[in-house]
Coordinates of C-alpha atoms in Angstrom, one line a residue:
Chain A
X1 CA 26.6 -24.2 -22.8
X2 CA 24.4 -26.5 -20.9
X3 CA 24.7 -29.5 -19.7
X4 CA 22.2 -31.8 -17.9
X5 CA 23.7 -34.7 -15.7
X6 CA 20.9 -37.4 -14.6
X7 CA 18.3 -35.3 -14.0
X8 CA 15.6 -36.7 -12.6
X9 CA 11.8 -34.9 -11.3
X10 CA 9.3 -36.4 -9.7
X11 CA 6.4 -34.2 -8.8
X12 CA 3.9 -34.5 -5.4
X13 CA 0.4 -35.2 -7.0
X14 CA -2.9 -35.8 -5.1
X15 CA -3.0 -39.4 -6.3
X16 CA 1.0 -39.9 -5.2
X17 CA 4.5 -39.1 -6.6
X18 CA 4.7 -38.4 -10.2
X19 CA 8.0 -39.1 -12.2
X20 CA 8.0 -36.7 -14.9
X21 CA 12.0 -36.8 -15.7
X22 CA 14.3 -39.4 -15.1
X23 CA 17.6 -39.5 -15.9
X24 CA 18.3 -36.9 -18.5
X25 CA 21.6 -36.5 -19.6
X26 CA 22.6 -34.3 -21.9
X27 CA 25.1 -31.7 -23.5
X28 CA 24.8 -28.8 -26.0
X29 CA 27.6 -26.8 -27.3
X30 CA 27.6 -23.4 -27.8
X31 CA 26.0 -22.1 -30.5
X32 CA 24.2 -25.3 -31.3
X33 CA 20.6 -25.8 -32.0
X34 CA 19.2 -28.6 -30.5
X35 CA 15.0 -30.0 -30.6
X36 CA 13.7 -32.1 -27.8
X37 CA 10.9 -34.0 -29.7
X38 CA 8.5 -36.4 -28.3
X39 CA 5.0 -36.8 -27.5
X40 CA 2.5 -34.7 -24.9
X41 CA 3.6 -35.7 -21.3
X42 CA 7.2 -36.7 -21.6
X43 CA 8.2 -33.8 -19.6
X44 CA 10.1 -31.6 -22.4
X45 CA 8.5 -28.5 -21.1
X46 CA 9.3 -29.2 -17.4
X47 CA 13.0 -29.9 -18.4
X48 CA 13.3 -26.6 -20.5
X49 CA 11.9 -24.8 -17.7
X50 CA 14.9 -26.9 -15.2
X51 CA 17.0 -25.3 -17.6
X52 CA 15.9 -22.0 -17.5
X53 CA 16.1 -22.4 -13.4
X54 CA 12.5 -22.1 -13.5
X55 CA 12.1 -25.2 -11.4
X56 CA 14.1 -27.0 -9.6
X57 CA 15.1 -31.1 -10.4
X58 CA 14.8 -33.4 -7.7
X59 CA 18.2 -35.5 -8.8
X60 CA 20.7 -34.8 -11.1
X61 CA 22.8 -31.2 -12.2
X62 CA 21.8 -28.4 -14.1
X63 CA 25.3 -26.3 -15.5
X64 CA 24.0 -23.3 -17.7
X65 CA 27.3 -21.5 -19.3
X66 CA 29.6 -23.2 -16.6
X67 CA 27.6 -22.8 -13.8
X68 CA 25.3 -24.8 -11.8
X69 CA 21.6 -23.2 -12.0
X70 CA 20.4 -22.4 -8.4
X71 CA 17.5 -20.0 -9.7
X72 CA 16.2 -18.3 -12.7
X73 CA 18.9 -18.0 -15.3
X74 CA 20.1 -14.5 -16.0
X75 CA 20.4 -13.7 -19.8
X76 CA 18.1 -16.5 -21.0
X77 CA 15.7 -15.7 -24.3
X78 CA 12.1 -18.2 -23.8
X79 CA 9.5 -17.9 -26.2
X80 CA 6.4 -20.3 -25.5
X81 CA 3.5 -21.6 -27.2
X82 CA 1.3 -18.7 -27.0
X83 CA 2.9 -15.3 -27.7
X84 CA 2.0 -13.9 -24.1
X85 CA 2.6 -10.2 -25.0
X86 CA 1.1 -7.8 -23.0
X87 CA -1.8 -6.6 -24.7
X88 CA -2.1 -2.8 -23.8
X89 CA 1.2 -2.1 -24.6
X90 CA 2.2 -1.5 -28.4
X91 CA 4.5 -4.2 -29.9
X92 CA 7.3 -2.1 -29.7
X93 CA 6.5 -1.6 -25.6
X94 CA 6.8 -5.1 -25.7
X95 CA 9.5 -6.0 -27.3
X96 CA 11.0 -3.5 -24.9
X97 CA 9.7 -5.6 -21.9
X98 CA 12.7 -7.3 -20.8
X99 CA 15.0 -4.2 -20.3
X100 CA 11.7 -2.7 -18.2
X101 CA 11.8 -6.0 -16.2
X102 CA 15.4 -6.6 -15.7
X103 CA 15.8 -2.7 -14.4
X104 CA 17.4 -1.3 -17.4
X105 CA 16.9 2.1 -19.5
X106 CA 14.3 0.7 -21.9
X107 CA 15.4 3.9 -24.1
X108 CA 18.8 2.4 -24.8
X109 CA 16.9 -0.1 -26.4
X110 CA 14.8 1.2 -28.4
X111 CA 17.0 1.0 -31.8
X112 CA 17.9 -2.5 -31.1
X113 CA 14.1 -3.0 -30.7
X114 CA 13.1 -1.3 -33.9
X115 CA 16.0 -3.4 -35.9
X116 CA 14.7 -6.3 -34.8
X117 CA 11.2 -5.7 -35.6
X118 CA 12.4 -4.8 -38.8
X119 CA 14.5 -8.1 -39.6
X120 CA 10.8 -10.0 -38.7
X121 CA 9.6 -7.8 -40.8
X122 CA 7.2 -6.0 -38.2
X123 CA 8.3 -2.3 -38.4
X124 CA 5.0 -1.2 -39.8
X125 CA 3.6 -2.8 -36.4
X126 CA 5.5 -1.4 -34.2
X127 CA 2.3 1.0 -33.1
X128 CA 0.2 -1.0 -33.1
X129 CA -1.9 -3.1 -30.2
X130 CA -0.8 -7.5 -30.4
X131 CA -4.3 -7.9 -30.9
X132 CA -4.5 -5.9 -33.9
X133 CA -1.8 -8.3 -35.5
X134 CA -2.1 -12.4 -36.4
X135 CA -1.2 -15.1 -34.2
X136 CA 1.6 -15.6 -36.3
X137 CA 3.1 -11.9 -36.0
X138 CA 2.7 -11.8 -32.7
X139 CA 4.7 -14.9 -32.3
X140 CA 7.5 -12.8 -34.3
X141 CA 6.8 -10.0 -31.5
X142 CA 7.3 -12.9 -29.3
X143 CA 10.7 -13.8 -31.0
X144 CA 12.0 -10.1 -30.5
X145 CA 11.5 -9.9 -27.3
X146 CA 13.5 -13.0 -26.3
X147 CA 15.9 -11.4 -28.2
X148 CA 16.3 -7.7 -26.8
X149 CA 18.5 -8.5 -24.2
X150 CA 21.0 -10.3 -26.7
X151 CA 21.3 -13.3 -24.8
X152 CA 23.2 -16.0 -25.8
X153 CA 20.5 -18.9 -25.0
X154 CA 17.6 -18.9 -26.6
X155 CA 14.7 -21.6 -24.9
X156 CA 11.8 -22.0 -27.2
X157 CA 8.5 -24.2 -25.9
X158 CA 6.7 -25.5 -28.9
X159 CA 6.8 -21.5 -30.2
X160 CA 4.7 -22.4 -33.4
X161 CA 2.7 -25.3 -32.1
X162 CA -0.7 -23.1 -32.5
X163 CA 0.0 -21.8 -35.7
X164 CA -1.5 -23.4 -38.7
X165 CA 0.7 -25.2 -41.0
X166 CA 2.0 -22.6 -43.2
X167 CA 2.7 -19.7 -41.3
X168 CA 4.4 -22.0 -39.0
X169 CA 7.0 -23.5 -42.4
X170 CA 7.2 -19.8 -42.5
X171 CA 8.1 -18.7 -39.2
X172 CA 10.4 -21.8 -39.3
X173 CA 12.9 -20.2 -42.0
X174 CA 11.9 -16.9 -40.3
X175 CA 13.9 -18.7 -37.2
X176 CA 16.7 -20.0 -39.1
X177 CA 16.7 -16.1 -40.7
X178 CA 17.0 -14.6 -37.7
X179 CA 19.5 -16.8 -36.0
X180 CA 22.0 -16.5 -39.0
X181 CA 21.9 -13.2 -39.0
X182 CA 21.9 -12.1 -35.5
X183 CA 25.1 -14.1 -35.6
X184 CA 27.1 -12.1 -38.5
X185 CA 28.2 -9.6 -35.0
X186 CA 28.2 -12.0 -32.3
X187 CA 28.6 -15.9 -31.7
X188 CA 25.9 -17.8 -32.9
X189 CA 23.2 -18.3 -29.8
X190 CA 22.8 -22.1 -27.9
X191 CA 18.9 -23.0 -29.0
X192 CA 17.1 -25.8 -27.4
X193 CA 13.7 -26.5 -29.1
X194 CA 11.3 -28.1 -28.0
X195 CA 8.5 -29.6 -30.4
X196 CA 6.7 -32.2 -31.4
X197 CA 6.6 -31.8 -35.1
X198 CA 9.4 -34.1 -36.5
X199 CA 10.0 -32.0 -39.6
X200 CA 9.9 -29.0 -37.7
X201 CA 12.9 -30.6 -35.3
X202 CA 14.9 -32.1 -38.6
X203 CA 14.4 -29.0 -40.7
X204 CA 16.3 -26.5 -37.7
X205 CA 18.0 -28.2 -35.8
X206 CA 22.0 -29.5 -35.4
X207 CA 20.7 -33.1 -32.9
X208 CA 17.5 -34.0 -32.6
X209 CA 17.0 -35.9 -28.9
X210 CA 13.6 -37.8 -28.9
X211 CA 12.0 -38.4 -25.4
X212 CA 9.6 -40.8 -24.5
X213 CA 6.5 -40.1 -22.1
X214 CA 5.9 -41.1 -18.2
X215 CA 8.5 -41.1 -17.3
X216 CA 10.3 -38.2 -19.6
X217 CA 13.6 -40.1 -20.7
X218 CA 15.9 -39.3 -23.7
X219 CA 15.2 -42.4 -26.3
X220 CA 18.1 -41.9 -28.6
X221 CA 19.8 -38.8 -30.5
X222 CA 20.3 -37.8 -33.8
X223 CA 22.9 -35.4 -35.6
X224 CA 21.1 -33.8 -38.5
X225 CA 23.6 -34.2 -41.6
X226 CA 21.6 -31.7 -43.8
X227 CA 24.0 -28.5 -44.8
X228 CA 22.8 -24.9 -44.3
X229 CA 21.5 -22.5 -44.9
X230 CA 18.6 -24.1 -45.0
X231 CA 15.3 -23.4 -46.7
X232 CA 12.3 -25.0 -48.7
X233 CA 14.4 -26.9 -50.7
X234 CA 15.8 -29.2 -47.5
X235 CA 12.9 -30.8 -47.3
X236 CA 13.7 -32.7 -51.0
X237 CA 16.8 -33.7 -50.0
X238 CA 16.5 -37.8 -49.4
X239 CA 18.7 -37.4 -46.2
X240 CA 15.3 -35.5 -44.6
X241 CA 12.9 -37.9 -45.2
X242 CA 15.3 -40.8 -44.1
X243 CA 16.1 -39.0 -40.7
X244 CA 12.5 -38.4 -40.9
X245 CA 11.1 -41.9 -41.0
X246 CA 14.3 -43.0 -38.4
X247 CA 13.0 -40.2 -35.7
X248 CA 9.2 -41.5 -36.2
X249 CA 9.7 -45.4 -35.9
X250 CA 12.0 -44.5 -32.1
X251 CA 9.3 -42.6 -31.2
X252 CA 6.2 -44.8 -32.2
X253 CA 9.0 -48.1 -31.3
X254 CA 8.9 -46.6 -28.0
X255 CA 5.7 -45.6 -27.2
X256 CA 5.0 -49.7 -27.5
X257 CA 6.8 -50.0 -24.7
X258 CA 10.3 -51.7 -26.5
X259 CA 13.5 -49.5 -26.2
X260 CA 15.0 -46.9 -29.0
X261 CA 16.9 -47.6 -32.2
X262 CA 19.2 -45.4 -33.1
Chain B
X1 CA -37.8 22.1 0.4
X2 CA -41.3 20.6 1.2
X3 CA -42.5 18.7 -2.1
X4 CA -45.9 20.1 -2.6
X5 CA -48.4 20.6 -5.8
X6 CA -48.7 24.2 -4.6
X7 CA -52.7 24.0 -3.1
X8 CA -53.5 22.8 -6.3
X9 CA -55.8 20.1 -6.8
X10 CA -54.2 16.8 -6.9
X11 CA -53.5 15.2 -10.3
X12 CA -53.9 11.4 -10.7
X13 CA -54.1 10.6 -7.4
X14 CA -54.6 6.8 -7.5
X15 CA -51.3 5.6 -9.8
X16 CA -53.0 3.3 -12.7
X17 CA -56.0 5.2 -13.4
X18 CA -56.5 7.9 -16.1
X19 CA -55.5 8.6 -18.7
X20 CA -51.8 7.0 -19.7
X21 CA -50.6 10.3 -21.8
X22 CA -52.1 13.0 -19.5
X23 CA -50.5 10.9 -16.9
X24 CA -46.9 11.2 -18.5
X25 CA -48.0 14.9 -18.9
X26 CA -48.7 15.2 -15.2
X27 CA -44.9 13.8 -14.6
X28 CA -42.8 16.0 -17.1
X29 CA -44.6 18.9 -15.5
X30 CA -44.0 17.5 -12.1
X31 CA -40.3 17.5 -13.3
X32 CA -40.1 20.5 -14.7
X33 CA -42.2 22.6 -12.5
X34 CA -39.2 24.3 -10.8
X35 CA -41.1 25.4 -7.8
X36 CA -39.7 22.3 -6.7
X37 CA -36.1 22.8 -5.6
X38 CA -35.2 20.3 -8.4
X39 CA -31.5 21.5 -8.3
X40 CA -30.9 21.3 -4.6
X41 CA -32.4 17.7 -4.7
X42 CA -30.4 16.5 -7.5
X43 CA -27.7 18.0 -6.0
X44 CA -27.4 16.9 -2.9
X45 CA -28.6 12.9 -4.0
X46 CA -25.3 13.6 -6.8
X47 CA -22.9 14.6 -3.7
X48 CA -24.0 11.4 -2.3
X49 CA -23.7 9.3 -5.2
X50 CA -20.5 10.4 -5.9
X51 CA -19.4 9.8 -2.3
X52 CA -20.3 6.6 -2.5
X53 CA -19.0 5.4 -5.5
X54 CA -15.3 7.1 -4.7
X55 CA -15.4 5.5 -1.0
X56 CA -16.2 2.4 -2.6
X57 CA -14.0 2.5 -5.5
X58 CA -10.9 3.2 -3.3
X59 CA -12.3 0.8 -0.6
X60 CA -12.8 -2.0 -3.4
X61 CA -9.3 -1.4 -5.0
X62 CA -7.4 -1.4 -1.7
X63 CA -9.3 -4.1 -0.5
X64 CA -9.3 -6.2 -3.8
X65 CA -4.9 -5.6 -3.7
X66 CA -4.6 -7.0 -0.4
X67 CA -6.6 -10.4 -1.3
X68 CA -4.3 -11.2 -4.1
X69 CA -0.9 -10.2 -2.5
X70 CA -1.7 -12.7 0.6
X71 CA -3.7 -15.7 0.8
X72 CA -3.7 -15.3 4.7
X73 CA -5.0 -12.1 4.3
X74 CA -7.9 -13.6 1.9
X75 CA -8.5 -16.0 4.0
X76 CA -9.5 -14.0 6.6
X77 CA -11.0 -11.3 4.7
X78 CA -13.3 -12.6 2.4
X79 CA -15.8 -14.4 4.3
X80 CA -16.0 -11.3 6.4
X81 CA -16.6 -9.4 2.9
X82 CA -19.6 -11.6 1.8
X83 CA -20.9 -11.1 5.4
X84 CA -21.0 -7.4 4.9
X85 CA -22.4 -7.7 1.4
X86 CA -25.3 -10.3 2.1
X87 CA -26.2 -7.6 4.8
X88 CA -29.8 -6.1 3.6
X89 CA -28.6 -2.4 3.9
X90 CA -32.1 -1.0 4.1
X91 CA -31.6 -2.7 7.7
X92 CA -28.7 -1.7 9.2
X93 CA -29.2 2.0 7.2
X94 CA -31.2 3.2 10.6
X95 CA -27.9 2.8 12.4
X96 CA -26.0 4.3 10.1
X97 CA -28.2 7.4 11.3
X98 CA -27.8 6.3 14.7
X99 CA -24.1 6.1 14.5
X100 CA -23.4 9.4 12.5
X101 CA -26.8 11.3 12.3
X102 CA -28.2 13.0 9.6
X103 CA -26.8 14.5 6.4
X104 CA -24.2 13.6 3.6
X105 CA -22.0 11.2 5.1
X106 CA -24.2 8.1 6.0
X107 CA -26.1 8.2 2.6
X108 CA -22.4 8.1 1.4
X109 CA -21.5 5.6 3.5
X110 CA -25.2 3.1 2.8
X111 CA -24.3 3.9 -0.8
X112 CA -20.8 2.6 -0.7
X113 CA -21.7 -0.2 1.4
X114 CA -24.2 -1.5 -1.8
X115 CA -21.4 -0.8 -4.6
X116 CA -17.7 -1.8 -3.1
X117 CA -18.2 -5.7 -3.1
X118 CA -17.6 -6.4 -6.9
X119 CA -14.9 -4.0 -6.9
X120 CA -13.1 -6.3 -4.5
X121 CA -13.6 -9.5 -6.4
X122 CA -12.9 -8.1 -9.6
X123 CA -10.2 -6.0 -8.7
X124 CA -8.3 -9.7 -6.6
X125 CA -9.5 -11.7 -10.4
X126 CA -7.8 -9.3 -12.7
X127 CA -4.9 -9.2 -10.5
X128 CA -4.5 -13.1 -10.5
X129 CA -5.4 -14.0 -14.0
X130 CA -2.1 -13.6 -15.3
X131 CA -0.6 -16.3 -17.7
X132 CA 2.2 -17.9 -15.7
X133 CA 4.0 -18.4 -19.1
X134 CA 4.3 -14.4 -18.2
X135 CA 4.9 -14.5 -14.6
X136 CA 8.3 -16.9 -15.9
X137 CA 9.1 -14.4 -18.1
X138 CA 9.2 -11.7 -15.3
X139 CA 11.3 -14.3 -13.0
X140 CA 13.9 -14.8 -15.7
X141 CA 14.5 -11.0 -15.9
X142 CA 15.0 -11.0 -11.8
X143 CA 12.0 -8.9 -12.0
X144 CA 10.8 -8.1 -8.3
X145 CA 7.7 -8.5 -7.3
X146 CA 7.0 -4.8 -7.2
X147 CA 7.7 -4.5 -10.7
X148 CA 5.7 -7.4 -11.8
X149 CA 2.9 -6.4 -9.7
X150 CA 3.4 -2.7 -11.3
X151 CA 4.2 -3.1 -15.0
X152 CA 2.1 -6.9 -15.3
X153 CA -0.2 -7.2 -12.2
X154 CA -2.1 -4.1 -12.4
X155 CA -2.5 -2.9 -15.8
X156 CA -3.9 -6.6 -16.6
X157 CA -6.3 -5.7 -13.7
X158 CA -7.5 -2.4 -15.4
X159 CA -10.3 -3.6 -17.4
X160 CA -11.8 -5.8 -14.9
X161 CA -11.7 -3.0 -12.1
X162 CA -13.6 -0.6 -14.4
X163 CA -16.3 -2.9 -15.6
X164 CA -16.8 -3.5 -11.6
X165 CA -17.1 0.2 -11.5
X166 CA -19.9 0.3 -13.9
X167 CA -21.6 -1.7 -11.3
X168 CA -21.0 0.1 -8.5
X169 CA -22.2 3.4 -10.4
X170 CA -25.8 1.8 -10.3
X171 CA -25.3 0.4 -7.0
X172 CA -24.3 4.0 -5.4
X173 CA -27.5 5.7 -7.1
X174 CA -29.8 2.9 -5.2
X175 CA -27.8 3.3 -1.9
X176 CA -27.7 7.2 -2.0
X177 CA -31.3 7.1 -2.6
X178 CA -31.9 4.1 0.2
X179 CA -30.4 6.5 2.5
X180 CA -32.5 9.4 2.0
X181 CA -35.3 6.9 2.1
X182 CA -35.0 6.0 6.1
X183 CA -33.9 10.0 7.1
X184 CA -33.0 12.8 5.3
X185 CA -34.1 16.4 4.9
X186 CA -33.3 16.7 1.4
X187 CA -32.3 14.9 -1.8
X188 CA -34.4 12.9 -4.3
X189 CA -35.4 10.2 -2.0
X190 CA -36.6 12.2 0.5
X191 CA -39.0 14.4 -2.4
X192 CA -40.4 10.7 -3.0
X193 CA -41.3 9.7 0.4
X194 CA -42.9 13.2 0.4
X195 CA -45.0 13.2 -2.2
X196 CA -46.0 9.0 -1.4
X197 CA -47.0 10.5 2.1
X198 CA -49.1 13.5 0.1
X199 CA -50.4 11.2 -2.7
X200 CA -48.5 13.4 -4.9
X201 CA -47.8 10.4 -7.7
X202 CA -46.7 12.5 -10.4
X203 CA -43.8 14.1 -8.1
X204 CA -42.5 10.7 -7.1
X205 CA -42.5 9.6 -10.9
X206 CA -41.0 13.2 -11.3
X207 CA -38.0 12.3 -9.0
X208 CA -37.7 9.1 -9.9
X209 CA -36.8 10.2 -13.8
X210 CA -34.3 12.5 -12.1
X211 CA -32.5 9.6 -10.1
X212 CA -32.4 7.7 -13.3
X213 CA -31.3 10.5 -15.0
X214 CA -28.3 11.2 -13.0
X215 CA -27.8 7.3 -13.0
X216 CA -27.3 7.4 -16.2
X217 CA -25.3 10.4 -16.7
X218 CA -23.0 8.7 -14.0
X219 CA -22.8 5.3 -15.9
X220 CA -22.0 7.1 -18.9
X221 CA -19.2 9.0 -17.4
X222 CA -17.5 5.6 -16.3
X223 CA -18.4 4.1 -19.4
X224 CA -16.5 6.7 -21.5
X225 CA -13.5 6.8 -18.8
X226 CA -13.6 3.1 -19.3
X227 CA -12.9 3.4 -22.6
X228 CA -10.2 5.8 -22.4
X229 CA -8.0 4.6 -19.9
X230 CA -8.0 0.8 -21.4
X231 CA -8.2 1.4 -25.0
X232 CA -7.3 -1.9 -25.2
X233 CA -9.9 -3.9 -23.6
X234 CA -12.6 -5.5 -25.3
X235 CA -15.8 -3.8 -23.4

């Protein structure tokens, strides 16, 4: 679904050239869920964005579902770290945003809307202003919205990074819910995930890439081993703390400078 | 049309001396005393107002749209703007006069001239203050600029062009009544400069509670359309 072939971005700063990326190479399958992990600075932002033909890369090749990416990807979900709704619309105008934006007849949408309001358990909301709702359901608004249109990637920039610690376990499964699900009529959507909660990363996703700051490169991959569905329970299985502690000491092994194990 | 007490002696002549009640007396009658053409007065300083704070509301808008679509055209606009704003309008209302003589359409015009400015700046601010995380968003959906500007752009905008507007409501009574100050035949400014040339104190208090009156009618009418065309904004 997308691959990334040694891209490389270097910004034009006041104070001279900035690398942000260098060298990223990288492949995810369809249908797979993949988290970029690594500290503030190493880029994983900027390179979701090259993904989403948001920005363009100064080296290297962007292919998004067999093509190269020249501009902003058609049929791309993003969520980001704040929910960004619009806040005089109602939720359910919205969630409806997309189809407004991308010159559809927001009416044909308004049942797929409404079911997934439901399956985030916002129905009762639909009515109602995002400020009148928590930072955590509007972050489920958030999630409906990037999925409206259906589409078959899904890129999510540190989505519950502001939410404290329990809503965002919650909203976690919530994730894994709704990506199960959405897949019993269609093929299971590509995720990329960017975080930098190592839990958060082991607990949803299929690989876990670490990066490592200034400039943004990939330190080493893992493949998560832990069966699904997943839930509360994952995170007593010895397998998650292992991968756990193995994630931490690249990152931490890294940021001293030395190359990744793993 | 003439502001006079009517051949009857004059009441508090010298402002500050008497008594404070009888003097608050001597006002409400003054205001109420409909020998006065109260109603033509009010009238015509409203028409004024109202002039004003449309020209400059449209004006502001327009003006405010074309600074955040272009830097060029903010470039070359703004500093022209702040020129126009930092001009003391009692100064250049005499050529106002000069220009389009007497009547409606200069007091309109001095009026608008005090109220457009944070119109402008607030209408460019709300239009640029947009999360880019949302401007992205609009990108990714091939969204063209039109649309962003319609559905994105300009609602986010709403709030900050009518709190603006609540300025300029205030702004438009002083201006209107600047106006009438330097020439007019009627209109509350004009009774005030009357009755100060007569000595007439309690008149010019009298018009002055009517100015302030209609100021605040006119604040309160924005206030309350505020509030119903952006439900959503914390005011």
């Amino acid at each position: 679904m997308i691959v990334l072939d040694r891209v490389g971005m270097t910004y034009e700063a006041s104070s001279g050239p900035v690398e942000a990326l260098r060298d990223i190479s990288l492949t995810v399958a369809r249908g797979e869920l993949v988290a970029l992990v690594g500290p503030s600075g190493c880029g994983k932002s900027t390179l979701l964005r090259i993904v989403a033909g948001l920005r363009a890369p100064t080296r290297g090749r962007v292919d998004v579902a067999d093509h190269p990416v020249r501009g902003p990807v058609a049929e791309v979900g993003m969520v980001f770290q704040a929910p960004v709704l619009l806040h005089w619309r109602r939720v359910l105008e919205n969630v409806l945003l997309p189809a407004e934006l991308s010159g559809r007849d927001p009416r044909r949408y308004h049942e797929r809307a409404t079911q997934l309001l439901r399956l985030v358990g916002l129905e009762d909301f639909a009515a109602k202003r995002p400020r009148e709702l928590s930072g955590g359901m509007q972050q489920r608004a958030a999630l409906c919205r990037a999925l409206l249109l259906d589409p078959p990637l899904l890129l999510m920039d540190e989505p519950f990074g502001a939410l404290d610690a329990m809503t965002r376990d919650e909203m976690n499964l919530e994730l894994l819910r709704v990506w199960g699900e959405t897949a019993v009529d269609s093929p299971r959507k590509t995720v990329l995930f960017v975080t930098h909660s190592i839990p958060e990363a082991v607990l949803l996703a299929d690989r876990v890439v670490v990066m490592t700051p200034r400039p943004g490169r990939i330190a080493a991959t893992f493949d998560v081993p832990l069966p699904r569905p997943r839930g509360v329970e994952t995170r007593a299985d010895p397998r998650f703390g292992a991968l756990s502690v193995r994630i931490y000491e690249t990152l931490t092994a890294d940021g001293r400078g030395g190359p990744g194990r793993g | 049309m003439f502001p006079s007490n009517g051949g009857r002696p004059l009441r508090d002549p010298v402002p500050g001396t008497g008594d404070p009640g009888l003097r608050a007396a001597s006002v409400a009658r003054a205001a109420l005393d409909f020998s006065i053409p109260w109603y033509a007065h009010i009238w015509i300083t409203t028409l004024e107002i109202l002039g004003g704070f449309a020209v400059a509301g449209a004006v502001g808008v327009a003006l405010g749209i074309a600074i955040a679509w272009s830097p060029t055209i903010a470039r070359a606009l703004v500093p022209f703007l702040v020129f126009v704003n930092t001009l003391p309008k009692v100064a250049v209302a005499p050529l106002f006069l000069l220009w389009l003589g007497y009547g409606l359409v200069p007091n309109m015009l001095i009026a608008a001239l005090i109220g457009f400015f944070p119109v402008v700046i607030n209408t460019a601010v709300g239009l640029t203050q947009i999360d880019d995380d949302l401007l992205d968003l609009g990108r990714v959906f091939g969204a063209p600029r039109w649309k962003v500007f319609l559905k994105i752009r300009l609602p986010n905008a709403l709030p900050y062009v009518l709190s603006a507007l609540k300025i300029t409501a205030t702004a438009a009574v002083v201006g209107a009544v600047v106006g009438e100050f330097v020439a007019s035949q009627s209109g509350l400014g004009m009774v005030i400069v009357n009755a100060q040339t007569n000595l007439n104190t309690p008149v010019a208090f009298a018009a002055l509670a009517w100015i302030s009156i209609v100021g605040l009618a006119l604040y309160g009418a924005v206030s309350l359309a505020a509030r119903w065309l952006a439900p959503w904004a914390e005011s």
